[in-house]
């Protein structure tokens, strides 16, 4: 116990004080004995006190200054500075503890930084958007997905209120509601983002509890559900359209059957005529159901693709020969411009034939007599390109983006007259997509249309 | 809390309120244009209905603003902030009304396919007008005088397209009397879009006045 106490004391200052005291007494003694004048005493004292002051400075004040400077530096965030005071006294001890503290802080900060980087990395790699707000509703963080959706930069929005960054009524309402109630909320909202099309998002807002359990900010996750919304809408339209399309022939069949049952059956001329109409309508119904099945099969990708090398030249000539008689009836010229040695593609020959059939069917249908239809096939880069061009009625510009939609027909009355349901091109598009290709159309109303699609060449397709 | 800081807080809140209303107005303009392009009656009806909410919000914020001026009697810059707030509110409210007008026109236009050609000018005008509204509000949020001044150029473009649309529509009326109804409605629509763009420049002017204290004519 006693020894411990003694160990903590550094001897140097004690000794020097003791020494000073001895000298002081000696001088006092000498002065009292009149052996020394005031001047003499001063002459002895002065160099001694200078020496002492110097010692004090070297041993105490200098090191303390250094420690103060280092501490200031650390407060400013520079923790790499180390104190080199290895004296065995209290000051050395102080320096060592400060070094130790700095090391610990360095470690903690490194840990926190690493943790923060990890969280950042997770946020950055998320497919969903994330926005965090503090208690006052100011932006703490947004991730890159949000930056992209709203075309903004994170630095520009930190510390701002959400409305100053993203002007969306529903988003702001959801966030302030969550901030206030401190309950998780979720909602679907529409956002006019950077693009021209609106996007739909499912929002999930969760309150952030701060570590002391007081109310904190809020974090919201935005999941893009635009595709799903579109599909939902298409499905609704589809069902409505199908019902309508099925209803029309059925009504007519029912009407004629009733008339027949009511007695028209006894008149052979009329009944034959009616039965013919019924047969035609049944034909229409069958075709519609077939195409629907076809379409849904393709959509569900349940069709077993008979993947194989396909020589498109053969298919083209086969399909074109199918259409020759019909074209002849309308005095349409069919022109074939197929490059020689057309490379093969991978795909299902029946489906690819279906594509050409649907395109040629349209071309023949929508081209008035004495027009011409040209079928071209060539290599473009690493793709095979096939074109079907006609000199027909063409498609107005505003309808161009829609002709590949199910049941879309430019002129409903006219198409129906020609027996169309608006499914042909939807099937074509699905088949080409399933084959990894692209299809598009150009058209000038009154002049003609050009449908073209591309398929990857077989040599570029693995498997 | 000193009265000063409570006043400042009230001003900040006012700006938030204005932006909240702006978000609804931007949405209404967008929806009205979309429903016009698609001739979507349901969408147009929704725009018309949502205007009620905008009007309510407008009255509420205007009230707050007036009370603020009356009770705090702000001076100099603070007064400018409050007054610009009212100006911007007014422009926003007008824009919302024009969005409703466009939606009404859409209701009348739907039912038959559009045969008039100038339909691709109108979306372009609409895009520009929407961009201007966005720029004006962004300038307001950030006190960005530069951006506010740049809106001039867009407004000139809108005016230019408007003149062209006007000519084309009048021509089409002359050529084919069957399109008179359609053309007339589209003429209205383009006029509304042009007005929306004008109100957007008003917002730009208000921002310039707010920041610099100068009046500046953008158009
Ligand atoms: N070559 C073309 N020339 C002009 N219009 C065309 C041409 N091809 C397609 N269209 C337009 O695109 C619409 C959609 O075509 P699609 O093939 O999907 O349907 P359809 O021909 O009406 O009916 P279906 O093919 O199901 O019997 C057509 O109704 C027609 O208005
Ligand atoms: Mg077809």
XYZ file of C-alpha atoms and ligand atoms in Angstrom:
714
model
C 0.000 0.000 0.000
C 2.680 2.391 1.075
C 4.984 1.217 -1.657
C 2.269 1.719 -4.241
C 1.843 5.282 -3.144
C 5.562 5.876 -3.346
C 5.769 4.338 -6.829
C 3.318 6.890 -8.165
C 5.545 9.778 -7.075
C 8.247 10.862 -9.464
C 11.378 11.733 -7.538
C 12.867 14.401 -9.654
C 10.603 17.327 -8.711
C 10.696 16.275 -5.066
C 14.456 16.189 -5.117
C 14.699 19.535 -6.877
C 12.363 21.195 -4.380
C 14.336 19.690 -1.578
C 17.556 20.915 -3.159
C 16.132 24.409 -3.573
C 15.064 24.453 0.019
C 18.565 23.420 1.204
C 20.202 26.160 -0.816
C 17.678 28.683 0.449
C 18.442 27.726 4.043
C 22.182 27.777 3.387
C 21.902 31.271 1.911
C 19.709 32.407 4.779
C 22.281 31.078 7.228
C 25.140 32.744 5.402
C 23.231 35.998 5.197
C 22.414 35.913 8.895
C 26.092 35.329 9.702
C 26.897 38.376 7.569
C 29.054 36.210 5.351
C 27.072 37.243 2.325
C 25.748 40.517 0.960
C 22.344 40.842 -0.778
C 24.091 41.195 -4.073
C 26.133 38.062 -3.473
C 22.988 36.138 -2.576
C 21.275 37.377 -5.736
C 24.277 36.403 -7.812
C 24.062 32.887 -6.511
C 20.254 32.633 -6.667
C 19.837 33.968 -10.182
C 21.765 31.339 -12.172
C 20.255 28.659 -9.972
C 16.680 29.781 -10.619
C 17.400 30.113 -14.326
C 18.658 26.563 -14.275
C 15.552 25.476 -12.389
C 13.224 27.297 -14.756
C 14.972 25.686 -17.667
C 14.603 22.291 -16.068
C 10.905 22.938 -15.417
C 10.424 23.963 -18.972
C 12.237 20.937 -20.385
C 10.548 18.467 -18.140
C 7.013 19.793 -17.663
C 5.854 22.732 -19.723
C 7.394 21.600 -23.023
C 5.838 18.123 -22.899
C 2.515 19.579 -21.727
C 2.464 21.959 -24.689
C 3.135 19.069 -26.992
C 0.296 17.119 -25.427
C -2.073 20.071 -25.768
C -1.190 20.447 -29.444
C -1.728 16.748 -30.016
C -5.074 16.791 -28.220
C -6.218 19.738 -30.323
C -5.162 17.881 -33.417
C -7.119 14.837 -32.357
C -10.192 16.917 -31.682
C -9.882 18.080 -35.261
C -9.990 14.448 -36.329
C -6.324 13.639 -36.882
C -5.933 10.509 -34.832
C -2.775 9.308 -36.535
C -0.542 11.585 -34.513
C 1.425 9.806 -31.836
C 3.166 11.333 -28.803
C 6.792 10.292 -28.265
C 7.268 11.114 -24.587
C 8.642 8.050 -22.957
C 9.633 9.598 -19.642
C 8.728 7.357 -16.736
C 6.946 10.146 -14.827
C 3.334 11.366 -14.750
C 3.717 13.280 -17.949
C 5.010 10.231 -19.757
C 2.041 8.362 -18.291
C -0.358 11.019 -19.605
C 1.192 10.832 -23.061
C 0.862 7.056 -23.071
C -2.825 7.203 -22.104
C -3.478 9.749 -24.806
C -1.778 7.498 -27.342
C -3.879 4.594 -26.113
C -7.067 6.648 -26.368
C -6.207 7.689 -29.909
C -5.601 4.078 -30.873
C -8.939 2.996 -29.453
C -10.725 5.823 -31.194
C -9.009 4.907 -34.441
C -10.223 1.364 -34.132
C -13.769 2.375 -33.277
C -13.881 4.810 -36.152
C -12.521 2.219 -38.546
C -15.211 -0.162 -37.378
C -17.945 2.420 -37.787
C -16.658 3.392 -41.210
C -16.593 -0.194 -42.313
C -20.107 -0.707 -41.023
C -21.237 2.428 -42.823
C -19.607 1.325 -46.056
C -21.304 -2.014 -45.776
C -24.707 -0.367 -45.328
C -23.941 1.945 -48.274
C -22.977 -0.990 -50.428
C -26.226 -2.741 -49.574
C -28.231 0.407 -50.302
C -26.419 0.956 -53.564
C -26.938 -2.564 -54.793
C -30.637 -2.644 -53.958
C -33.081 -2.778 -56.828
C -35.561 -0.750 -54.794
C -35.341 2.935 -54.077
C -34.623 4.034 -50.511
C -35.155 7.457 -48.956
C -34.480 8.257 -45.305
C -35.685 11.379 -43.536
C -34.761 12.715 -40.122
C -37.207 13.719 -37.424
C -37.895 17.105 -39.031
C -38.594 15.523 -42.375
C -35.255 16.454 -43.923
C -33.512 14.107 -46.307
C -30.766 12.019 -44.699
C -30.022 9.702 -47.549
C -31.228 8.563 -50.945
C -29.844 5.617 -52.861
C -28.870 5.523 -56.562
C -32.182 4.008 -57.625
C -33.964 7.056 -56.257
C -31.432 9.316 -57.946
C -32.265 7.639 -61.216
C -36.035 7.616 -60.821
C -36.237 11.305 -59.998
C -33.187 12.453 -61.905
C -31.454 14.081 -58.939
C -28.154 13.922 -57.088
C -27.909 12.880 -53.482
C -25.614 15.765 -52.503
C -28.181 18.220 -53.817
C -30.987 16.926 -51.628
C -29.367 16.212 -48.285
C -30.886 18.313 -45.509
C -33.802 19.522 -47.626
C -37.462 18.896 -47.022
C -38.835 16.174 -49.214
C -41.135 18.498 -51.181
C -38.154 20.605 -52.154
C -36.586 17.531 -53.704
C -39.447 15.403 -54.985
C -42.718 17.137 -55.632
C -45.100 14.262 -55.181
C -48.194 14.788 -53.145
C -48.800 11.173 -52.176
C -45.189 10.486 -51.265
C -45.021 13.519 -49.018
C -48.317 12.667 -47.375
C -47.268 9.108 -46.697
C -43.961 10.237 -45.192
C -45.442 12.884 -42.933
C -48.152 10.490 -41.850
C -45.524 7.930 -40.880
C -43.425 10.548 -39.113
C -46.405 11.634 -37.098
C -47.976 8.307 -36.250
C -44.724 6.317 -35.978
C -46.507 3.371 -37.584
C -45.421 1.553 -40.723
C -47.565 2.404 -43.693
C -47.638 1.277 -47.275
C -49.347 2.544 -50.368
C -49.226 2.419 -54.151
C -48.526 5.700 -55.884
C -47.976 7.098 -59.345
C -44.837 9.086 -59.990
C -43.995 11.355 -62.891
C -40.310 10.652 -62.903
C -37.513 11.471 -65.249
C -39.062 9.598 -68.179
C -42.160 10.551 -70.072
C -44.217 7.562 -68.932
C -45.533 7.612 -65.387
C -44.263 4.878 -63.143
C -46.049 3.081 -60.357
C -44.438 2.329 -57.037
C -45.365 0.383 -53.979
C -44.125 2.407 -50.988
C -43.291 0.937 -47.621
C -42.583 3.573 -44.992
C -41.157 2.553 -41.627
C -40.413 4.849 -38.688
C -36.803 4.948 -37.526
C -36.378 4.647 -33.792
C -33.306 6.445 -32.557
C -31.059 4.534 -30.151
C -32.528 6.250 -27.108
C -35.965 5.058 -28.078
C -37.242 8.519 -28.890
C -39.049 9.146 -32.128
C -36.645 9.352 -34.999
C -37.015 9.786 -38.733
C -38.581 7.572 -41.338
C -37.272 5.389 -44.113
C -39.264 4.579 -47.213
C -38.615 1.824 -49.738
C -39.949 2.307 -53.267
C -40.599 -0.796 -55.323
C -41.256 -0.340 -59.024
C -44.489 -2.117 -59.931
C -45.022 -0.430 -63.290
C -44.700 -3.672 -65.252
C -47.166 -5.452 -63.016
C -49.630 -2.580 -63.309
C -49.351 -2.641 -67.075
C -49.910 -6.373 -67.167
C -52.907 -6.057 -64.902
C -54.390 -3.437 -67.137
C -53.684 -5.456 -70.253
C -55.329 -8.471 -68.698
C -58.455 -6.510 -67.863
C -58.640 -5.084 -71.354
C -57.942 -8.492 -72.783
C -60.780 -10.148 -70.930
C -63.145 -7.344 -71.893
C -62.104 -7.608 -75.516
C -62.300 -11.386 -75.662
C -65.771 -11.344 -74.208
C -66.788 -8.795 -76.775
C -65.210 -10.665 -79.647
C -66.836 -13.921 -78.618
C -70.168 -12.300 -78.027
C -70.525 -10.832 -81.540
C -70.497 -14.069 -83.558
C -72.458 -15.848 -80.853
C -75.209 -13.249 -80.953
C -75.445 -13.562 -84.667
C -75.492 -17.384 -84.544
C -78.145 -17.287 -81.873
C -80.256 -14.804 -83.851
C -80.202 -16.847 -87.036
C -80.863 -20.099 -85.189
C -83.880 -18.572 -83.504
C -85.212 -17.319 -86.815
C -84.720 -20.793 -88.263
C -86.499 -22.414 -85.340
C -89.305 -19.907 -85.655
C -90.139 -21.294 -89.068
C -87.584 -20.023 -91.526
C -86.276 -23.575 -91.680
C -89.219 -24.488 -93.888
C -88.047 -22.176 -96.650
C -85.115 -24.049 -98.192
C -83.577 -20.908 -99.840
C -83.553 -18.818 -96.680
C -82.539 -21.647 -94.412
C -79.581 -22.462 -96.620
C -78.536 -18.810 -96.587
C -78.879 -18.616 -92.802
C -77.015 -21.843 -92.270
C -74.195 -20.514 -94.410
C -73.965 -17.414 -92.257
C -74.019 -19.579 -89.129
C -71.289 -21.725 -90.554
C -69.199 -18.629 -91.321
C -69.664 -17.283 -87.825
C -68.762 -20.639 -86.344
C -65.669 -20.579 -88.477
C -64.815 -17.160 -87.063
C -65.354 -18.396 -83.535
C -63.162 -21.434 -84.085
C -60.418 -19.283 -85.525
C -60.638 -16.859 -82.669
C -60.446 -19.595 -80.070
C -57.530 -21.192 -81.913
C -55.628 -17.941 -82.016
C -56.366 -17.268 -78.386
C -55.054 -20.669 -77.401
C -52.055 -20.123 -79.582
C -51.397 -16.775 -78.005
C -51.799 -17.923 -74.439
C -49.582 -20.918 -75.117
C -46.877 -18.667 -76.449
C -47.277 -16.260 -73.570
C -46.983 -18.893 -70.954
C -43.971 -20.256 -72.816
C -45.529 -23.652 -72.541
C -44.845 -24.367 -76.177
C -42.010 -26.772 -76.481
C -39.731 -24.904 -78.780
C -38.440 -27.303 -81.302
C -35.149 -25.478 -81.243
C -33.160 -26.320 -84.295
C -31.172 -24.774 -87.079
C -33.658 -23.243 -89.438
C -33.095 -22.236 -93.018
C -35.345 -19.228 -93.391
C -35.109 -19.272 -97.172
C -37.069 -22.530 -97.298
C -39.694 -21.225 -94.968
C -40.088 -18.007 -96.918
C -40.577 -19.754 -100.230
C -43.015 -22.205 -98.680
C -45.129 -19.470 -97.115
C -45.022 -17.280 -100.204
C -46.269 -20.118 -102.357
C -49.197 -20.456 -99.950
C -50.185 -16.874 -100.674
C -49.715 -16.865 -104.437
C -53.312 -17.847 -105.279
C -54.813 -15.246 -102.924
C -52.510 -12.541 -104.229
C -53.395 -13.536 -107.776
C -57.090 -13.046 -107.063
C -56.360 -9.442 -106.033
C -53.827 -8.949 -108.848
C -51.084 -8.310 -106.312
C -47.496 -8.854 -107.335
C -45.395 -10.882 -104.921
C -41.701 -10.041 -105.133
C -39.017 -12.104 -103.415
C -35.619 -10.565 -102.693
C -33.735 -13.094 -100.606
C -29.943 -12.850 -100.374
C -28.137 -15.897 -101.584
C -26.543 -18.222 -99.002
C -28.685 -16.900 -96.216
C -27.152 -18.130 -92.951
C -29.252 -20.261 -90.644
C -30.969 -19.110 -87.454
C -32.017 -21.068 -84.405
C -35.687 -21.442 -83.713
C -38.914 -23.287 -84.171
C -39.698 -23.593 -87.912
C -43.468 -23.726 -87.435
C -43.483 -20.622 -85.301
C -41.270 -18.709 -87.706
C -43.569 -19.764 -90.534
C -46.465 -18.438 -88.457
C -44.730 -15.053 -88.282
C -44.436 -14.847 -92.045
C -47.983 -16.083 -92.540
C -49.407 -13.396 -90.267
C -47.350 -10.630 -91.871
C -48.220 -11.717 -95.404
C -51.864 -12.174 -94.455
C -51.958 -8.551 -93.333
C -50.072 -7.318 -96.375
C -52.503 -9.048 -98.711
C -55.505 -7.966 -96.650
C -54.560 -4.315 -96.393
C -53.282 -3.760 -99.936
C -55.785 -2.748 -102.583
C -55.807 -4.596 -105.939
C -52.881 -4.192 -108.328
C -50.473 -3.350 -105.553
C -47.290 -5.219 -104.787
C -45.774 -6.999 -101.811
C -42.034 -7.429 -101.414
C -40.381 -9.941 -99.103
C -36.699 -9.377 -98.364
C -34.232 -11.329 -96.278
C -30.621 -10.304 -95.677
C -27.826 -10.240 -93.151
C -27.329 -7.054 -91.165
C -24.372 -7.164 -88.799
C -24.782 -10.246 -86.663
C -28.514 -10.388 -87.311
C -30.760 -11.762 -89.981
C -33.250 -9.192 -91.162
C -36.536 -9.976 -92.870
C -38.807 -7.334 -94.353
C -42.360 -7.486 -95.656
C -43.262 -4.358 -97.559
C -46.560 -3.548 -99.197
C -48.067 -0.700 -101.177
C -51.276 -0.816 -99.158
C -53.379 1.565 -97.146
C -50.708 2.107 -94.526
C -51.054 2.839 -90.835
C -51.515 6.302 -89.323
C -48.624 7.502 -87.155
C -50.579 7.507 -83.899
C -51.544 3.855 -84.373
C -48.030 2.653 -85.167
C -46.969 1.996 -81.568
C -50.167 0.076 -80.902
C -50.562 -2.343 -83.805
C -48.691 -5.053 -81.903
C -51.148 -4.913 -79.025
C -53.716 -7.620 -78.681
C -57.016 -6.757 -80.346
C -55.807 -3.453 -81.626
C -57.157 -2.669 -85.051
C -56.745 0.660 -86.748
C -60.140 0.690 -88.341
C -62.344 -1.701 -86.411
C -65.170 -1.765 -88.952
C -62.892 -2.378 -91.882
C -60.792 -5.049 -90.184
C -63.856 -6.937 -89.072
C -65.163 -6.854 -92.588
C -61.914 -8.486 -93.601
C -62.256 -11.019 -90.819
C -59.570 -9.680 -88.521
C -59.432 -9.806 -84.740
C -56.285 -7.819 -84.159
C -54.370 -10.799 -82.819
C -52.067 -11.563 -85.737
C -49.374 -9.029 -84.926
C -49.524 -9.741 -81.183
C -48.641 -13.349 -81.945
C -45.897 -12.249 -84.308
C -44.371 -10.042 -81.666
C -44.392 -12.787 -79.049
C -42.793 -15.300 -81.342
C -40.042 -12.906 -82.400
C -39.398 -11.986 -78.770
C -39.226 -15.643 -77.772
C -36.579 -16.029 -80.468
C -34.497 -13.175 -79.120
C -35.310 -10.875 -82.031
C -36.963 -7.530 -82.551
C -39.846 -6.423 -84.733
C -40.929 -2.998 -85.836
C -42.926 -1.195 -88.471
C -42.704 1.920 -90.589
C -45.603 3.202 -92.593
C -46.950 6.080 -94.614
C -50.727 6.197 -94.754
C -51.927 5.753 -98.319
C -48.485 4.647 -99.542
C -47.765 1.406 -97.742
C -46.219 -0.300 -94.751
C -42.920 -1.965 -94.000
C -42.776 -4.601 -91.283
C -39.303 -5.864 -90.441
C -37.867 -8.200 -87.867
C -34.407 -9.404 -86.917
C -33.216 -12.730 -85.554
C -29.788 -13.608 -84.155
C -27.733 -15.774 -86.491
C -27.280 -19.415 -85.511
C -23.506 -19.109 -85.258
C -23.912 -16.495 -82.534
C -26.344 -18.511 -80.486
C -24.946 -20.993 -78.057
C -26.912 -24.203 -77.624
C -38.824 30.883 -29.034
C -38.519 34.440 -30.267
C -41.304 35.871 -32.436
C -38.748 36.245 -35.192
C -37.967 32.562 -35.473
C -41.632 31.618 -35.249
C -42.258 33.917 -38.191
C -39.421 32.365 -40.122
C -40.825 28.962 -39.391
C -44.211 30.075 -40.673
C -42.600 31.253 -43.904
C -40.832 27.921 -44.353
C -44.099 26.138 -43.766
C -45.745 28.361 -46.340
C -43.194 27.275 -48.910
C -43.883 23.636 -48.072
C -47.592 24.212 -48.509
C -47.048 25.847 -51.866
C -44.897 22.963 -53.016
C -47.526 20.507 -51.856
C -50.104 22.257 -53.983
C -47.610 22.464 -56.836
C -47.184 18.697 -56.753
C -50.912 18.287 -57.284
C -50.977 20.850 -60.067
C -48.076 19.258 -61.923
C -49.856 15.933 -61.678
C -53.101 17.434 -62.954
C -51.384 18.992 -65.967
C -49.641 15.741 -66.742
C -52.806 13.680 -66.402
C -54.847 16.064 -68.507
C -52.323 15.920 -71.328
C -52.089 12.134 -71.122
C -55.830 11.692 -71.189
C -56.013 14.025 -74.167
C -53.416 12.055 -76.106
C -55.150 8.770 -75.328
C -58.648 10.254 -75.508
C -59.156 8.667 -72.138
C -62.440 9.859 -70.711
C -61.935 8.265 -67.313
C -58.566 9.964 -66.907
C -60.029 13.322 -67.926
C -62.886 12.927 -65.477
C -60.393 12.257 -62.717
C -58.529 15.464 -63.503
C -61.738 17.440 -63.321
C -62.625 15.856 -60.012
C -59.221 16.318 -58.445
C -59.462 20.052 -59.071
C -61.747 20.390 -56.090
C -58.947 19.299 -53.813
C -56.568 21.785 -55.412
C -59.060 24.591 -54.944
C -59.514 23.733 -51.297
C -55.802 23.622 -50.738
C -55.456 26.930 -52.537
C -57.973 28.682 -50.315
C -56.413 27.211 -47.212
C -52.891 28.320 -48.089
C -53.990 31.724 -49.274
C -55.759 32.217 -45.972
C -52.638 31.308 -44.056
C -50.603 33.685 -46.141
C -52.959 36.598 -45.630
C -53.087 35.952 -41.894
C -49.331 35.866 -41.804
C -49.046 39.241 -43.473
C -51.796 40.759 -41.335
C -50.560 39.566 -37.964
C -46.791 39.767 -38.416
C -46.606 42.786 -40.699
C -43.374 41.644 -42.267
C -41.037 44.094 -43.934
C -38.526 44.088 -46.761
C -37.471 40.583 -47.738
C -39.983 38.834 -45.509
C -42.775 40.748 -47.121
C -41.383 39.793 -50.507
C -41.417 36.132 -49.529
C -45.033 36.304 -48.471
C -46.116 38.229 -51.545
C -44.287 35.939 -53.959
C -45.979 33.069 -52.178
C -49.373 34.491 -53.011
C -48.336 35.195 -56.598
C -47.101 31.670 -57.132
C -50.220 30.257 -55.558
C -52.317 32.245 -57.944
C -50.370 31.020 -60.964
C -50.652 27.448 -59.746
C -54.370 27.748 -59.294
C -54.756 29.123 -62.807
C -52.683 26.301 -64.244
C -54.861 23.767 -62.484
C -57.913 25.420 -64.021
C -56.364 25.130 -67.460
C -55.638 21.461 -66.820
C -59.334 21.066 -66.092
C -60.146 22.946 -69.295
C -57.979 20.519 -71.249
C -59.720 17.601 -69.557
C -63.108 19.080 -70.491
C -61.987 19.408 -74.094
C -60.858 15.786 -73.976
C -64.320 14.730 -72.849
C -65.805 16.515 -75.848
C -63.221 15.176 -78.282
C -63.500 11.537 -77.308
C -66.005 9.363 -79.019
C -64.619 9.726 -82.491
C -61.061 9.149 -83.632
C -58.990 12.265 -84.140
C -58.492 12.948 -87.796
C -56.714 16.271 -87.470
C -53.005 15.976 -88.082
C -51.491 18.500 -85.695
C -51.750 16.101 -82.812
C -47.999 15.653 -82.648
C -47.520 19.377 -82.076
C -49.734 19.361 -79.053
C -47.766 16.738 -77.110
C -44.632 18.717 -77.882
C -46.183 21.876 -76.578
C -47.407 19.985 -73.556
C -43.931 18.622 -72.878
C -42.448 22.096 -73.052
C -45.125 23.583 -70.842
C -44.652 20.831 -68.280
C -40.914 21.345 -68.355
C -41.436 25.050 -67.727
C -43.695 24.410 -64.770
C -41.087 22.071 -63.378
C -38.252 24.539 -63.998
C -40.195 27.381 -62.427
C -40.885 25.377 -59.299
C -37.322 24.076 -59.133
C -36.102 27.646 -59.389
C -38.454 28.559 -56.571
C -37.214 25.748 -54.349
C -33.565 26.571 -54.901
C -33.858 30.326 -55.338
C -32.189 29.740 -58.694
C -32.382 33.008 -60.630
C -30.353 31.610 -63.511
C -32.862 28.851 -64.115
C -35.748 31.287 -63.863
C -34.176 33.471 -66.541
C -33.565 30.510 -68.810
C -37.270 29.775 -68.950
C -37.603 32.614 -71.445
C -36.268 30.493 -74.267
C -38.775 27.709 -73.621
C -41.617 30.183 -73.525
C -40.574 31.551 -76.914
C -40.631 28.040 -78.305
C -44.101 27.402 -76.911
C -45.346 30.629 -78.486
C -43.796 29.654 -81.771
C -45.430 26.224 -81.786
C -48.710 27.779 -80.756
C -48.609 30.060 -83.783
C -47.959 27.072 -86.014
C -50.683 24.950 -84.486
C -53.054 27.833 -84.948
C -52.239 28.138 -88.622
C -52.490 24.419 -89.257
C -55.768 24.050 -87.444
C -57.310 26.949 -89.276
C -56.107 25.441 -92.541
C -57.580 22.079 -91.716
C -60.904 23.722 -90.862
C -60.871 25.421 -94.213
C -59.964 22.284 -96.117
C -62.299 19.869 -94.438
C -65.343 21.324 -92.727
C -65.966 18.010 -91.015
C -62.970 18.660 -88.763
C -64.176 22.038 -87.565
C -65.370 20.743 -84.209
C -62.203 18.824 -83.544
C -59.962 21.608 -84.693
C -61.786 24.112 -82.554
C -61.292 21.997 -79.444
C -57.663 21.400 -80.244
C -57.250 25.115 -80.733
C -58.586 25.636 -77.254
C -56.269 22.982 -75.903
C -53.208 24.570 -77.427
C -54.306 27.936 -76.103
C -54.582 26.450 -72.601
C -51.137 24.944 -72.904
C -49.780 28.284 -73.986
C -51.419 29.897 -70.967
C -49.941 27.270 -68.668
C -46.516 28.108 -70.069
C -47.203 31.802 -69.415
C -48.111 31.112 -65.827
C -44.916 29.129 -65.493
C -42.961 32.206 -66.590
C -44.902 34.192 -64.018
C -43.513 31.856 -61.410
C -40.054 32.447 -62.855
C -40.541 36.209 -62.591
C -41.752 35.860 -59.033
C -38.604 33.924 -58.175
C -36.395 36.610 -59.680
C -38.262 39.252 -57.750
C -37.990 37.211 -54.594
C -34.261 36.744 -54.826
C -33.069 40.009 -56.318
C -35.897 42.393 -55.565
C -35.972 43.410 -59.225
C -38.895 43.040 -61.510
C -38.087 41.209 -64.658
C -40.306 40.536 -67.628
C -39.719 37.078 -68.992
C -42.098 37.340 -71.889
N -49.704 -4.338 -93.804
C -50.589 -3.563 -93.196
N -51.085 -2.469 -93.793
C -51.961 -1.678 -93.149
N -52.431 -1.900 -91.913
C -51.991 -2.984 -91.265
C -51.053 -3.866 -91.866
N -50.781 -4.845 -90.980
C -51.521 -4.582 -89.890
N -52.252 -3.470 -90.060
C -53.141 -2.863 -89.062
O -52.795 -3.377 -87.798
C -53.916 -3.969 -87.186
C -53.482 -5.149 -86.360
O -53.065 -6.186 -87.199
P -53.262 -7.668 -86.760
O -52.648 -8.569 -87.756
O -52.783 -7.781 -85.357
O -54.825 -7.854 -86.752
P -55.843 -8.119 -87.926
O -55.129 -8.325 -89.210
O -56.861 -7.035 -87.892
O -56.542 -9.443 -87.441
P -55.959 -10.947 -87.390
O -54.563 -10.904 -87.909
O -56.061 -11.313 -85.990
O -56.846 -11.725 -88.260
C -54.836 -4.326 -88.319
O -56.165 -4.298 -87.883
C -54.561 -3.230 -89.319
O -55.360 -2.119 -89.030
Mg -53.571 -9.790 -89.242
